[in-house]
PDB file of C-alpha atoms in Angstrom:
ATOM      1  CA  MET A  42      -3.300 -83.186  11.067  1.00 50.00           C
ATOM      2  CA  ALA A  43      -4.513 -86.131  13.571  1.00 51.00           C
ATOM      3  CA  LEU A  44      -4.806 -85.078  16.591  1.00 53.00           C
ATOM      4  CA  HIS A  45      -6.709 -88.042  18.058  1.00 59.00           C
ATOM      5  CA  ASN A  46      -3.393 -90.318  18.332  1.00 65.00           C
ATOM      6  CA  MET A  47      -1.144 -87.655  19.832  1.00 66.00           C
ATOM      7  CA  PRO A  48      -1.773 -86.415  23.796  1.00 74.00           C
ATOM      8  CA  ILE A  49      -2.961 -82.829  23.279  1.00 78.00           C
ATOM      9  CA  THR A  50      -1.109 -80.634  25.818  1.00 85.00           C
ATOM     10  CA  TYR A  51      -2.272 -77.162  26.847  1.00 84.00           C
ATOM     11  CA  GLU A  52       0.909 -75.707  25.171  1.00 85.00           C
ATOM     12  CA  LYS A  53       0.081 -77.275  22.208  1.00 85.00           C
ATOM     13  CA  ILE A  54      -3.445 -76.063  21.885  1.00 86.00           C
ATOM     14  CA  GLU A  55      -2.246 -72.660  22.910  1.00 86.00           C
ATOM     15  CA  SER A  56       0.304 -72.905  19.828  1.00 88.00           C
ATOM     16  CA  MET A  57      -2.335 -73.872  17.470  1.00 86.00           C
ATOM     17  CA  PHE A  58      -4.699 -71.147  18.867  1.00 87.00           C
ATOM     18  CA  GLU A  59      -2.078 -68.451  18.486  1.00 89.00           C
ATOM     19  CA  GLU A  60      -1.400 -69.912  14.983  1.00 90.00           C
ATOM     20  CA  LYS A  61      -4.755 -69.718  13.784  1.00 89.00           C
ATOM     21  CA  LEU A  62      -5.106 -66.225  15.373  1.00 87.00           C
ATOM     22  CA  GLU A  63      -2.145 -65.061  13.655  1.00 88.00           C
ATOM     23  CA  LYS A  64      -3.389 -66.097  10.489  1.00 88.00           C
ATOM     24  CA  SER A  65      -6.927 -64.700  10.921  1.00 87.00           C
ATOM     25  CA  LEU A  66      -5.621 -61.612  12.256  1.00 85.00           C
ATOM     26  CA  GLN A  67      -2.678 -61.047   9.708  1.00 89.00           C
ATOM     27  CA  PRO A  68      -4.874 -59.017   7.039  1.00 88.00           C
ATOM     28  CA  PHE A  69      -5.897 -56.660   9.924  1.00 88.00           C
ATOM     29  CA  THR A  70      -2.661 -56.376  11.014  1.00 87.00           C
ATOM     30  CA  LYS A  71      -1.420 -55.250   7.559  1.00 90.00           C
ATOM     31  CA  GLN A  72      -4.276 -52.830   7.232  1.00 92.00           C
ATOM     32  CA  LEU A  73      -3.659 -51.508  10.639  1.00 92.00           C
ATOM     33  CA  GLU A  74       0.020 -50.781   9.504  1.00 93.00           C
ATOM     34  CA  GLU A  75      -0.906 -49.014   6.360  1.00 94.00           C
ATOM     35  CA  VAL A  76      -3.369 -46.773   8.453  1.00 95.00           C
ATOM     36  CA  THR A  77      -0.938 -46.283  10.892  1.00 96.00           C
ATOM     37  CA  LYS A  78       1.671 -44.738   8.055  1.00 96.00           C
ATOM     38  CA  ALA A  79      -1.418 -42.914   6.477  1.00 97.00           C
ATOM     39  CA  ILE A  80      -2.091 -41.295   9.726  1.00 97.00           C
ATOM     40  CA  GLN A  81       1.657 -40.510  10.417  1.00 97.00           C
ATOM     41  CA  PHE A  82       1.781 -39.037   6.989  1.00 97.00           C
ATOM     42  CA  THR A  83      -1.216 -36.766   7.496  1.00 97.00           C
ATOM     43  CA  SER A  84       0.360 -35.879  10.973  1.00 97.00           C
ATOM     44  CA  ASN A  85       3.377 -34.680   9.271  1.00 97.00           C
ATOM     45  CA  THR A  86       1.832 -32.997   6.542  1.00 97.00           C
ATOM     46  CA  TYR A  87      -0.565 -31.177   9.142  1.00 97.00           C
ATOM     47  CA  ASP A  88       2.752 -30.219  11.048  1.00 97.00           C
ATOM     48  CA  GLU A  89       3.993 -28.718   8.128  1.00 98.00           C
ATOM     49  CA  ILE A  90       0.977 -26.816   7.142  1.00 98.00           C
ATOM     50  CA  ILE A  91       0.832 -25.302  10.752  1.00 98.00           C
ATOM     51  CA  LYS A  92       4.485 -24.193  10.644  1.00 98.00           C
ATOM     52  CA  LEU A  93       4.045 -22.721   7.061  1.00 98.00           C
ATOM     53  CA  LEU A  94       0.710 -21.018   8.501  1.00 98.00           C
ATOM     54  CA  LYS A  95       2.571 -19.866  11.325  1.00 98.00           C
ATOM     55  CA  ILE A  96       5.267 -18.469   8.978  1.00 98.00           C
ATOM     56  CA  ASN A  97       2.739 -16.732   6.731  1.00 98.00           C
ATOM     57  CA  GLU A  98       0.858 -14.968   9.726  1.00 98.00           C
ATOM     58  CA  GLU A  99       4.151 -13.364  10.813  1.00 98.00           C
ATOM     59  CA  LYS A 100       4.646 -12.277   7.203  1.00 98.00           C
ATOM     60  CA  LYS A 101       1.187 -10.767   7.569  1.00 98.00           C
ATOM     61  CA  LYS A 102       1.790  -9.064  10.382  1.00 98.00           C
ATOM     62  CA  LYS A 103       5.017  -7.644   9.340  1.00 98.00           C
ATOM     63  CA  LEU A 104       3.307  -6.687   5.987  1.00 98.00           C
ATOM     64  CA  LEU A 105       0.320  -5.079   7.682  1.00 98.00           C
ATOM     65  CA  ALA A 106       2.658  -3.130   9.828  1.00 98.00           C
ATOM     66  CA  GLU A 107       4.641  -1.993   7.039  1.00 98.00           C
ATOM     67  CA  ASN A 108       1.431  -0.902   5.151  1.00 98.00           C
ATOM     68  CA  LYS A 109       0.278   1.013   8.143  1.00 98.00           C
ATOM     69  CA  SER A 110       3.593   2.790   8.006  1.00 98.00           C
ATOM     70  CA  LEU A 111       3.828   3.646   4.566  1.00 98.00           C
ATOM     71  CA  ARG A 112      -0.020   4.787   4.728  1.00 98.00           C
ATOM     72  CA  ALA A 113       1.002   7.192   7.571  1.00 98.00           C
ATOM     73  CA  GLU A 114       3.841   8.398   5.344  1.00 98.00           C
ATOM     74  CA  LEU A 115       2.014   8.736   2.539  1.00 98.00           C
ATOM     75  CA  LEU A 116      -0.596  10.848   4.322  1.00 98.00           C
ATOM     76  CA  GLN A 117       2.064  12.711   5.629  1.00 98.00           C
ATOM     77  CA  SER A 118       3.642  13.403   2.185  1.00 98.00           C
ATOM     78  CA  LYS A 119       0.198  14.416   0.625  1.00 98.00           C
ATOM     79  CA  ASN A 120      -0.202  16.847   3.462  1.00 98.00           C
ATOM     80  CA  GLU A 121       3.167  18.503   3.015  1.00 98.00           C
ATOM     81  CA  VAL A 122       2.483  18.566  -0.774  1.00 98.00           C
ATOM     82  CA  LYS A 123      -0.772  20.255  -0.134  1.00 98.00           C
ATOM     83  CA  MET A 124       0.721  22.818   2.224  1.00 98.00           C
ATOM     84  CA  LEU A 125       3.652  23.435  -0.587  1.00 98.00           C
ATOM     85  CA  LYS A 126       1.260  24.052  -3.118  1.00 98.00           C
ATOM     86  CA  GLU A 127      -0.897  26.448  -0.784  1.00 97.00           C
ATOM     87  CA  SER A 128       2.393  28.216  -0.081  1.00 97.00           C
ATOM     88  CA  VAL A 129       3.333  28.211  -3.788  1.00 96.00           C
ATOM     89  CA  ASN A 130      -0.140  29.828  -4.581  1.00 94.00           C
ATOM     90  CA  ASP A 131       0.059  32.053  -1.783  1.00 93.00           C
ATOM     91  CA  LEU A 132       3.624  33.456  -3.090  1.00 92.00           C
ATOM     92  CA  GLU A 133       2.588  33.207  -6.793  1.00 90.00           C
ATOM     93  CA  GLN A 134      -0.301  35.811  -5.605  1.00 88.00           C
ATOM     94  CA  TYR A 135       1.813  38.122  -3.349  1.00 86.00           C
ATOM     95  CA  LEU A 136       4.040  38.559  -6.540  1.00 84.00           C
ATOM     96  CA  ARG A 137       1.303  39.284  -8.798  1.00 78.00           C
ATOM     97  CA  ARG A 138      -0.408  41.433  -6.031  1.00 78.00           C
ATOM     98  CA  ASP A 139       0.695  44.884  -7.597  1.00 76.00           C
ATOM     99  CA  CYS A 140       1.132  43.573 -11.388  1.00 78.00           C
ATOM    100  CA  VAL A 141      -0.918  44.971 -13.921  1.00 82.00           C
ATOM    101  CA  GLU A 142       0.017  45.250 -17.653  1.00 82.00           C
ATOM    102  CA  ILE A 143      -1.899  47.465 -20.071  1.00 83.00           C
ATOM    103  CA  CYS A 144      -1.329  47.030 -23.535  1.00 84.00           C
ATOM    104  CA  GLY A 145      -2.431  49.428 -26.567  1.00 83.00           C
ATOM    105  CA  ILE A 146      -1.617  52.583 -25.217  1.00 83.00           C
ATOM    106  CA  PRO A 147       0.420  54.952 -27.573  1.00 82.00           C
ATOM    107  CA  PHE A 148       3.766  56.384 -27.049  1.00 81.00           C
ATOM    108  CA  ASN A 149       3.676  60.015 -26.697  1.00 78.00           C
ATOM    109  CA  ASN A 150       6.750  61.823 -25.395  1.00 77.00           C
ATOM    110  CA  ASP A 151       9.644  60.650 -22.948  1.00 73.00           C
ATOM    111  CA  GLN A 152       8.025  63.167 -20.387  1.00 77.00           C
ATOM    112  CA  GLU A 153       4.644  61.065 -20.073  1.00 83.00           C
ATOM    113  CA  ASP A 154       3.509  60.552 -16.712  1.00 87.00           C
ATOM    114  CA  THR A 155       2.770  56.879 -16.651  1.00 88.00           C
ATOM    115  CA  ASN A 156       1.009  56.908 -13.392  1.00 89.00           C
ATOM    116  CA  ASN A 157      -1.184  59.519 -14.803  1.00 89.00           C
ATOM    117  CA  ILE A 158      -2.283  57.099 -17.860  1.00 88.00           C
ATOM    118  CA  VAL A 159      -3.024  54.214 -15.461  1.00 89.00           C
ATOM    119  CA  ILE A 160      -5.393  56.618 -13.368  1.00 91.00           C
ATOM    120  CA  LYS A 161      -7.069  57.376 -16.550  1.00 89.00           C
ATOM    121  CA  VAL A 162      -7.368  53.696 -17.891  1.00 90.00           C
ATOM    122  CA  ALA A 163      -8.729  52.982 -14.321  1.00 91.00           C
ATOM    123  CA  GLU A 164     -11.176  55.797 -14.638  1.00 92.00           C
ATOM    124  CA  ALA A 165     -12.484  54.640 -18.029  1.00 93.00           C
ATOM    125  CA  ILE A 166     -13.080  51.044 -16.491  1.00 92.00           C
ATOM    126  CA  GLY A 167     -15.020  52.642 -13.674  1.00 94.00           C
ATOM    127  CA  VAL A 168     -12.239  51.752 -11.223  1.00 91.00           C
ATOM    128  CA  ASP A 169     -11.589  54.196  -8.588  1.00 92.00           C
ATOM    129  CA  MET A 170      -7.764  54.810  -8.146  1.00 89.00           C
ATOM    130  CA  ALA A 171      -5.263  57.293  -6.356  1.00 90.00           C
ATOM    131  CA  PRO A 172      -1.945  57.983  -7.161  1.00 88.00           C
ATOM    132  CA  THR A 173      -1.247  56.155  -3.757  1.00 90.00           C
ATOM    133  CA  ASP A 174      -2.890  53.210  -4.996  1.00 86.00           C
ATOM    134  CA  ILE A 175       0.148  52.765  -7.481  1.00 86.00           C
ATOM    135  CA  SER A 176       3.513  51.628  -6.213  1.00 84.00           C
ATOM    136  CA  VAL A 177       5.520  51.604  -9.439  1.00 85.00           C
ATOM    137  CA  SER A 178       4.315  52.169 -13.430  1.00 86.00           C
ATOM    138  CA  HIS A 179       6.510  52.399 -16.141  1.00 85.00           C
ATOM    139  CA  ARG A 180       6.520  51.400 -19.736  1.00 83.00           C
ATOM    140  CA  LEU A 181       7.881  48.278 -21.207  1.00 83.00           C
ATOM    141  CA  PRO A 182      10.578  47.943 -23.859  1.00 82.00           C
ATOM    142  CA  LYS A 183       9.173  47.437 -27.392  1.00 79.00           C
ATOM    143  CA  ARG A 184       9.668  43.475 -28.756  1.00 77.00           C
ATOM    144  CA  ALA A 185      11.855  43.335 -31.635  1.00 75.00           C
ATOM    145  CA  ALA A 186       9.938  42.602 -34.658  1.00 64.00           C
TER     146      ALA A 186
END
């Protein structure tokens, strides 16, 4: 452009300056737009991650509360099972408190005194026993061969 034949005005200089400036800033403007898009994408991703983190924190709180509740329930169940086992053991021992089976004593007659036989067996093994210690004694029926 030959400017020396034309009169130069302020508007002309300003227009030329803006044109040159725009041309030289164009790569930076494009880079700035790309950086802005990248920042917006990162911001959106960050917002989604924060949202998921909050959701997971709520789920974690609920699971921890449920876990605590289930642990308490399990402990209670374990205690109940222990108590029931002890109760069953006590009942079993109570049922067996008077039960003693003596085998191998030959049958003599229908008039035998089974209490007397029990006392003689007790004496033979060195146990002091009185007739009042025996609640019931009887022979068991013979087993079928």
